[in-house]
Amino acid sequence: MREKANQDNIKKWIEGMARFNSTPEYGTTRILFTKPELENREYVKSEMRGIGLEVEEDAIGNIFARLAGTKPGLAPVWTGSHIDTVPNAGNFDGMAGVVCGMEALRMIKESNLEHKRDIMVNVYTSEEPTRFGLSCLGSRALAGVMSLEDTKHIFDKSERSLYDKLVELHYDLDKFKEIPKKMGEVFAAVELHIEQNNRLEKSGRPIGIVKKICAPSNFIITVTGVQSHAGGTSMEERHDAFAAACEMALFLENLALKCPSEYNTATIGVANLIPGGVNVIPGKVVFSVDIRDCNKDTKERLMKDMFAGFDEIAERRGVTYTSQEDNNDIPLTCNEKIVELLRTNCKEENLEYDELISGPYHDTLFIGRFAPAAMIFVPSRKGISHSPEEWTEYSQLKNGTEVLAKTLLDLSNMEENI
Ligand code: GLV
Ligand code: MN
Ligand code: MN
């Protein structure tokens, strides 16, 4: 390609977005439909227009920026990611995929090369579950697995539904039914993302080609024991909800360690002891469970074993528990033809690569349900992400953009199905 990726553009856009931040004292926080998030959307749209892209937004706030191809009847090629963050995050998780996508489209446009299909760089609404407790809101809607009705039953901490928030922001909800894409409507999709692990840093290779994306299953477990006096109740007589929850946590950790999957994790990230007094035996504990796996079968097996183990622990300790399933997603195997094209383009660009499994989920998990999809990873310093310490060198983002641009261009000139 005549135009090379320009690191200064990437830096300018990353830093441009970083200004929209509700916690400038510690990291970057940009939560869906808050003031900084809404302002950032306007900034990104205006920068997209600035490089000559046509910008549209759908009824859940997904942003689509199009570089028109020479054969408008053909299905487009997509790239893109998200621009919302977890609390006290860095400036790369999500944003990297949007700015590198924008730079790739600028390169293709300014190189004046023919590309038959439209190429689009998209921003998917709220990949992070920060506000509404559910991840990938925009890409879920695109995949047709979150309906307008569902948005009425998803609430933020102030009990406001996603539906009400969309109404308040004047999204045209009559058009919500136009959001889901059918198989064939998108030719192919490639998302660039920071790795959020240190495998690339350790191997010294600049590019990760993602083979599989783990999908989360999330539960809220409520353990009920008997609340009582910490001094008055003998050790033999108590039914301590926290002790039971701890045994459940260790049991789950052991299951995850022994799981035969190529890659899996299990995490308890939230635990609330009720009533929470130093001299009170907890009568109730509410904790979260996050299980990830790149293989549906091993994940289902692990969940079955988890509940069997929880039943046994509860019975033995004289407590009860209930489980609420918040989410149960399906892992994705990336499209082998795109993966092969990525391998070829890494070789052409003289960039070594590792083939990786993603433990974190991404919008591609849902985009891949209706389009052939794959991902490019670029190195994360020390593997740190979801932290103000998150960092990726701009030169690494430039490398990723070179591979992304070449791949988008190749895909956009393919006429036969992949
Ligand atoms: C996304 O941020 C995840 O938790 O995997
Ligand atoms: Mn994230
Ligand atoms: Mn992300």
Coordinates of C-alpha atoms and ligand atoms in Angstrom, one line a residue:
M1 CA 0.0 0.0 0.0
R2 CA 1.4 3.4 -0.9
E3 CA 0.3 5.0 2.4
K4 CA 1.9 3.6 5.5
A5 CA 0.2 3.7 8.9
N6 CA 0.9 7.0 10.6
Q7 CA 1.7 6.6 14.3
D8 CA 1.0 10.3 14.9
N9 CA -2.7 9.8 13.8
I10 CA -3.0 6.9 16.1
K11 CA -1.5 8.8 19.0
K12 CA -3.6 11.9 18.3
W13 CA -6.9 9.9 18.4
I14 CA -6.0 7.8 21.4
E15 CA -5.1 11.0 23.3
G16 CA -8.1 12.8 21.8
M17 CA -10.4 10.2 23.3
A18 CA -8.5 10.2 26.6
R19 CA -9.7 13.7 27.3
F20 CA -13.3 12.4 27.8
N21 CA -12.8 11.0 31.3
S22 CA -14.8 11.2 34.5
T23 CA -11.8 10.2 36.7
P24 CA -8.9 12.3 35.5
E25 CA -7.3 11.8 38.9
Y26 CA -6.9 8.1 38.4
G27 CA -7.0 6.4 35.0
T28 CA -9.8 6.7 32.5
T29 CA -13.4 6.1 33.2
R30 CA -15.9 6.4 30.4
I31 CA -19.2 4.7 31.2
L32 CA -21.9 4.2 28.6
F33 CA -24.1 7.3 28.0
T34 CA -22.5 9.4 30.7
K35 CA -21.4 12.9 29.7
P36 CA -17.8 12.0 28.8
E37 CA -19.0 9.0 26.8
L38 CA -21.5 11.0 24.9
E39 CA -18.9 13.7 24.2
N40 CA -16.4 11.1 23.1
R41 CA -18.9 9.7 20.6
E42 CA -19.3 13.2 19.0
Y43 CA -15.5 13.5 18.9
V44 CA -15.0 10.1 17.2
K45 CA -17.8 10.7 14.7
S46 CA -16.3 14.1 13.7
E47 CA -12.8 12.6 13.3
M48 CA -14.4 9.8 11.2
R49 CA -16.0 12.4 9.0
G50 CA -12.7 14.3 8.9
I51 CA -11.1 11.4 7.1
G52 CA -13.9 11.3 4.6
L53 CA -16.1 8.5 6.0
E54 CA -19.9 8.5 5.9
V55 CA -21.1 8.1 9.5
E56 CA -24.4 6.5 10.7
E57 CA -25.7 5.4 14.1
D58 CA -28.3 2.7 14.8
A59 CA -31.0 2.6 17.4
I60 CA -28.7 1.3 20.2
G61 CA -25.9 3.8 19.4
N62 CA -23.6 1.5 17.3
I63 CA -21.6 3.9 15.1
F64 CA -20.8 2.8 11.5
A65 CA -18.3 4.8 9.4
R66 CA -18.2 3.8 5.7
L67 CA -15.5 4.0 3.0
A68 CA -17.6 3.3 -0.1
G69 CA -16.3 0.6 -2.5
T70 CA -16.7 0.4 -6.2
K71 CA -19.4 -2.3 -6.1
P72 CA -22.0 -1.0 -3.7
G73 CA -24.2 -4.2 -4.0
L74 CA -21.6 -6.4 -2.3
A75 CA -21.7 -7.0 1.5
P76 CA -19.3 -4.8 3.4
V77 CA -16.1 -5.6 5.3
W78 CA -16.1 -4.5 8.9
T79 CA -13.6 -3.5 11.5
G80 CA -14.0 -1.7 14.8
S81 CA -14.3 -2.1 18.5
H82 CA -15.6 -0.1 21.5
I83 CA -14.9 3.2 23.2
D84 CA -16.4 2.7 26.7
T85 CA -14.3 1.6 29.6
V86 CA -14.4 -0.1 32.9
P87 CA -13.9 2.2 35.9
N88 CA -10.3 3.5 36.3
A89 CA -9.1 1.9 33.0
G90 CA -6.4 2.8 30.5
N91 CA -6.7 4.3 27.1
F92 CA -6.3 1.3 24.8
D93 CA -8.8 -1.5 25.6
G94 CA -11.4 -1.0 22.8
M95 CA -10.1 2.4 21.6
A96 CA -7.1 0.8 19.9
G97 CA -9.4 -1.1 17.6
V98 CA -11.3 2.0 16.7
V99 CA -8.4 4.3 16.0
C100 CA -6.3 1.6 14.1
G101 CA -9.5 0.9 12.1
M102 CA -9.8 4.6 11.3
E103 CA -6.1 4.8 10.3
A104 CA -6.5 1.7 8.1
L105 CA -9.4 3.2 6.3
R106 CA -7.5 6.5 5.9
M107 CA -4.5 4.5 4.4
I108 CA -6.8 2.6 2.0
K109 CA -8.6 5.8 0.9
E110 CA -5.4 7.9 0.4
S111 CA -3.6 5.1 -1.4
N112 CA -6.3 5.3 -4.0
L113 CA -6.4 1.6 -4.4
E114 CA -9.5 -0.1 -5.8
H115 CA -11.6 -1.8 -3.3
K116 CA -14.8 -3.4 -4.4
R117 CA -16.7 -3.8 -1.1
D118 CA -17.5 -1.0 1.3
I119 CA -15.1 -1.1 4.3
M120 CA -16.5 0.1 7.6
V121 CA -15.0 1.0 10.9
N122 CA -17.5 0.6 13.7
V123 CA -17.9 1.5 17.3
Y124 CA -20.0 -1.0 19.2
T125 CA -22.1 0.3 22.1
S126 CA -20.8 -0.7 25.6
E127 CA -18.6 -3.8 25.2
E128 CA -17.9 -3.4 28.9
P129 CA -20.7 -4.4 31.4
T130 CA -19.9 -1.4 33.6
R131 CA -23.2 0.3 33.4
F132 CA -25.8 -2.3 32.8
G133 CA -24.1 -5.4 34.1
L134 CA -24.2 -7.0 30.7
S135 CA -21.4 -6.8 28.2
C136 CA -21.4 -6.2 24.4
L137 CA -24.8 -4.5 24.3
G138 CA -24.3 -3.2 20.7
S139 CA -22.8 -6.3 19.2
R140 CA -25.4 -8.5 21.0
A141 CA -28.2 -6.4 19.4
L142 CA -26.4 -6.8 16.0
A143 CA -26.3 -10.6 16.5
G144 CA -30.1 -10.5 17.3
V145 CA -29.6 -11.9 20.8
M146 CA -30.8 -8.8 22.6
S147 CA -34.2 -7.5 21.6
L148 CA -35.9 -4.1 22.3
E149 CA -38.0 -6.0 25.0
D150 CA -34.8 -7.2 26.6
T151 CA -33.6 -3.6 27.0
K152 CA -36.6 -3.0 29.3
H153 CA -35.2 -5.6 31.7
I154 CA -31.6 -4.4 31.9
F155 CA -31.0 -1.9 34.7
D156 CA -28.1 0.3 35.9
K157 CA -27.4 1.0 39.6
S158 CA -30.0 3.7 39.8
E159 CA -32.6 1.2 38.5
R160 CA -32.9 2.9 35.2
S161 CA -33.5 0.6 32.2
L162 CA -31.4 0.7 29.1
Y163 CA -34.7 1.2 27.2
D164 CA -35.5 4.4 29.2
K165 CA -32.0 5.7 28.7
L166 CA -32.3 5.1 24.9
V167 CA -35.6 7.0 24.9
E168 CA -34.1 9.8 26.9
L169 CA -31.3 10.1 24.4
H170 CA -33.9 10.2 21.5
Y171 CA -32.7 7.0 19.8
D172 CA -35.4 6.0 17.3
L173 CA -36.6 2.7 18.9
D174 CA -39.0 2.0 16.0
K175 CA -35.8 1.3 14.1
F176 CA -34.5 -1.2 16.8
K177 CA -35.8 -4.1 14.7
E178 CA -33.5 -3.0 11.8
I179 CA -30.4 -3.6 14.0
P180 CA -29.9 -7.4 13.7
K181 CA -27.8 -8.6 10.8
K182 CA -28.5 -11.8 8.9
M183 CA -25.7 -14.2 7.8
G184 CA -24.3 -12.8 4.5
E185 CA -25.1 -9.1 5.2
V186 CA -21.5 -8.6 6.4
F187 CA -18.8 -10.3 4.3
A188 CA -16.1 -10.5 6.9
A189 CA -15.1 -8.7 10.1
V190 CA -11.6 -8.2 11.7
E191 CA -11.2 -6.5 15.0
L192 CA -7.9 -5.2 16.3
H193 CA -7.5 -5.2 20.1
I194 CA -4.7 -5.0 22.7
E195 CA -3.8 -8.5 24.0
Q196 CA -4.6 -8.0 27.7
N197 CA -2.0 -10.7 28.5
N198 CA 1.8 -10.9 28.3
R199 CA 2.3 -13.7 25.9
L200 CA 3.3 -11.5 23.0
E201 CA 5.7 -9.5 25.3
K202 CA 7.2 -12.8 26.4
S203 CA 7.6 -14.2 22.9
G204 CA 8.8 -10.8 21.5
R205 CA 6.4 -11.2 18.5
P206 CA 4.5 -8.1 17.6
I207 CA 1.2 -9.6 16.4
G208 CA -1.2 -12.1 17.8
I209 CA -3.6 -13.9 15.5
V210 CA -6.6 -14.9 17.5
K211 CA -7.9 -18.5 16.9
K212 CA -10.6 -18.6 19.5
I213 CA -12.4 -16.3 21.9
C214 CA -13.5 -17.5 25.3
A215 CA -17.1 -16.7 26.2
P216 CA -18.2 -15.8 29.7
S217 CA -21.0 -17.4 31.8
N218 CA -22.0 -15.3 34.8
F219 CA -24.0 -16.2 37.9
I220 CA -25.0 -14.5 41.1
I221 CA -25.0 -17.0 43.9
T222 CA -26.8 -16.3 47.2
V223 CA -25.8 -18.5 50.1
T224 CA -28.1 -18.4 53.1
G225 CA -27.0 -19.7 56.5
V226 CA -27.9 -18.7 60.0
Q227 CA -27.0 -15.2 61.2
S228 CA -26.0 -15.3 64.8
H229 CA -23.6 -14.1 67.6
A230 CA -19.9 -14.5 66.8
G231 CA -19.1 -15.3 70.5
G232 CA -22.2 -17.0 71.5
T233 CA -22.6 -19.6 68.8
S234 CA -20.1 -22.5 69.1
M235 CA -18.1 -23.6 66.1
E236 CA -20.1 -26.9 65.9
E237 CA -23.5 -25.2 65.8
R238 CA -23.0 -22.5 63.3
H239 CA -24.2 -22.4 59.7
D240 CA -21.8 -19.7 58.4
A241 CA -22.8 -18.5 54.9
F242 CA -19.3 -17.0 54.3
A243 CA -17.4 -20.2 55.3
A244 CA -19.7 -22.1 52.9
A245 CA -19.1 -19.5 50.2
C246 CA -15.3 -19.8 50.7
E247 CA -15.5 -23.5 50.3
M248 CA -17.5 -23.1 47.1
A249 CA -14.9 -20.6 45.8
L250 CA -12.0 -23.0 46.5
F251 CA -14.0 -25.9 45.0
L252 CA -14.6 -23.8 41.8
E253 CA -10.9 -22.8 41.6
N254 CA -9.9 -26.4 41.7
L255 CA -12.4 -27.4 39.0
A256 CA -11.0 -24.6 36.8
L257 CA -7.4 -25.7 37.4
K258 CA -8.2 -29.3 36.5
C259 CA -10.4 -28.5 33.5
P260 CA -9.1 -30.2 30.3
S261 CA -10.0 -27.2 28.1
E262 CA -7.3 -25.5 26.0
Y263 CA -8.1 -22.3 27.9
N264 CA -10.5 -21.6 30.7
T265 CA -10.8 -19.4 33.8
A266 CA -13.1 -19.1 36.8
T267 CA -13.3 -15.9 38.9
I268 CA -15.3 -14.7 41.9
G269 CA -14.9 -11.0 41.6
V270 CA -17.6 -9.7 44.0
A271 CA -18.6 -11.0 47.4
N272 CA -21.0 -9.3 49.8
L273 CA -21.3 -10.5 53.4
I274 CA -24.6 -9.8 55.0
P275 CA -25.1 -8.1 57.5
G276 CA -21.4 -7.4 57.6
G277 CA -20.4 -7.0 61.3
V278 CA -17.2 -8.1 62.9
N279 CA -19.0 -9.9 65.7
V280 CA -21.8 -11.4 63.5
I281 CA -21.8 -14.7 61.8
P282 CA -22.8 -13.9 58.2
G283 CA -26.4 -15.1 57.5
K284 CA -26.1 -14.4 53.8
V285 CA -23.4 -14.1 51.2
V286 CA -24.0 -12.9 47.7
F287 CA -21.1 -13.6 45.2
S288 CA -20.5 -13.4 41.5
V289 CA -19.1 -16.2 39.3
D290 CA -17.5 -15.6 36.0
I291 CA -16.5 -18.7 34.0
R292 CA -14.8 -18.5 30.7
D293 CA -13.8 -21.2 28.2
C294 CA -13.0 -21.3 24.5
N295 CA -14.8 -24.7 24.3
K296 CA -18.6 -24.9 24.9
D297 CA -18.5 -28.6 26.0
T298 CA -15.8 -28.2 28.7
K299 CA -17.5 -25.1 29.9
E300 CA -20.9 -26.8 30.2
R301 CA -19.2 -29.8 32.0
L302 CA -17.5 -27.4 34.5
M303 CA -20.8 -25.6 35.3
K304 CA -22.5 -28.9 35.9
D305 CA -19.7 -30.0 38.2
M306 CA -19.7 -26.6 39.9
F307 CA -23.4 -26.9 40.8
A308 CA -23.1 -30.5 41.9
G309 CA -20.2 -29.4 44.2
F310 CA -22.1 -26.4 45.5
D311 CA -25.1 -28.7 46.3
E312 CA -22.8 -31.0 48.3
I313 CA -21.1 -28.2 50.2
A314 CA -24.5 -26.5 51.0
E315 CA -26.0 -29.8 52.3
R316 CA -23.0 -30.7 54.4
R317 CA -22.8 -27.2 56.0
G318 CA -26.6 -26.9 56.6
V319 CA -26.9 -23.8 54.3
T320 CA -29.0 -23.2 51.2
Y321 CA -28.1 -21.4 48.0
T322 CA -29.8 -20.0 45.0
S323 CA -28.2 -19.2 41.6
Q324 CA -29.2 -16.5 39.1
E325 CA -27.8 -16.9 35.6
D326 CA -27.0 -13.4 34.3
N327 CA -25.3 -14.5 31.1
N328 CA -24.3 -17.6 29.3
D329 CA -22.4 -16.9 26.0
I330 CA -21.0 -19.2 23.4
P331 CA -17.3 -19.3 22.6
L332 CA -16.2 -18.4 19.1
T333 CA -13.7 -20.1 16.8
C334 CA -12.4 -17.5 14.4
N335 CA -12.8 -18.0 10.6
E336 CA -9.9 -20.1 9.3
K337 CA -9.8 -18.3 5.9
I338 CA -9.4 -14.9 7.6
V339 CA -6.9 -16.4 10.0
E340 CA -4.9 -17.7 7.0
L341 CA -5.1 -14.3 5.3
L342 CA -3.8 -12.7 8.5
R343 CA -0.9 -15.2 8.6
T344 CA 0.0 -14.3 4.9
N345 CA -0.3 -10.6 5.6
C346 CA 2.0 -10.8 8.7
K347 CA 4.6 -12.5 6.5
E348 CA 4.2 -9.9 3.8
E349 CA 4.7 -7.1 6.4
N350 CA 7.6 -9.0 7.9
L351 CA 5.9 -9.2 11.3
E352 CA 6.2 -12.3 13.3
Y353 CA 3.0 -13.6 15.0
D354 CA 1.8 -16.0 17.6
E355 CA -1.6 -17.8 17.4
L356 CA -3.5 -17.1 20.5
I357 CA -6.7 -17.8 22.4
S358 CA -8.4 -14.8 23.9
G359 CA -9.5 -15.1 27.5
P360 CA -11.2 -11.7 27.5
Y361 CA -14.3 -11.5 25.4
H362 CA -14.7 -9.0 22.6
D363 CA -17.5 -7.7 20.3
T364 CA -16.2 -10.2 17.8
L365 CA -17.7 -12.9 19.9
F366 CA -21.1 -11.6 18.7
I367 CA -20.1 -10.3 15.3
G368 CA -18.8 -13.8 14.6
R369 CA -22.3 -15.2 14.9
F370 CA -23.4 -13.6 11.7
A371 CA -20.2 -13.0 9.8
P372 CA -16.9 -14.7 9.2
A373 CA -14.7 -13.0 11.8
A374 CA -11.2 -13.0 13.3
M375 CA -9.0 -10.7 15.5
I376 CA -5.5 -9.1 15.6
F377 CA -3.8 -8.7 18.9
V378 CA -1.0 -6.2 19.7
P379 CA 1.2 -6.5 22.8
S380 CA 0.1 -5.1 26.2
R381 CA 2.9 -4.0 28.4
K382 CA 3.3 -6.5 31.3
G383 CA 0.0 -7.9 30.1
I384 CA -1.8 -5.3 32.2
S385 CA -5.3 -4.1 31.2
H386 CA -8.4 -2.8 33.0
S387 CA -6.0 -0.5 34.8
P388 CA -4.5 2.9 34.5
E389 CA -1.2 1.0 33.9
E390 CA -2.5 -0.4 30.7
W391 CA -0.1 0.5 27.8
T392 CA 0.7 -0.4 24.3
E393 CA 3.5 1.2 22.3
Y394 CA 2.2 3.4 19.4
S395 CA 4.8 1.6 17.2
Q396 CA 3.0 -1.7 18.0
L397 CA -0.4 -0.2 17.1
K398 CA 1.2 1.0 13.9
N399 CA 2.3 -2.6 13.2
G400 CA -1.2 -3.9 13.9
T401 CA -2.7 -1.3 11.6
E402 CA -0.4 -2.3 8.7
V403 CA -1.7 -5.9 8.9
L404 CA -5.3 -4.7 9.5
A405 CA -5.3 -2.4 6.5
K406 CA -3.8 -5.0 4.1
T407 CA -6.3 -7.6 5.4
L408 CA -9.4 -5.3 5.0
L409 CA -8.3 -4.4 1.5
D410 CA -7.8 -8.0 0.5
L411 CA -11.2 -9.0 1.9
S412 CA -12.9 -6.0 0.2
N413 CA -11.6 -7.3 -3.2
M414 CA -12.8 -10.9 -2.7
E415 CA -15.9 -11.7 -4.6
E416 CA -16.4 -15.4 -3.7
N417 CA -17.7 -16.3 -0.2
I418 CA -15.2 -17.2 2.5
Ligands
GLV1 C1 -13.9 -7.6 28.7 O1 -13.4 -6.6 29.1 C2 -13.7 -8.8 29.5 O2 -14.0 -8.8 30.7 O3 -13.3 -9.9 28.9
MN2 MN -12.3 -4.5 28.7
MN3 MN -12.2 -4.6 25.0

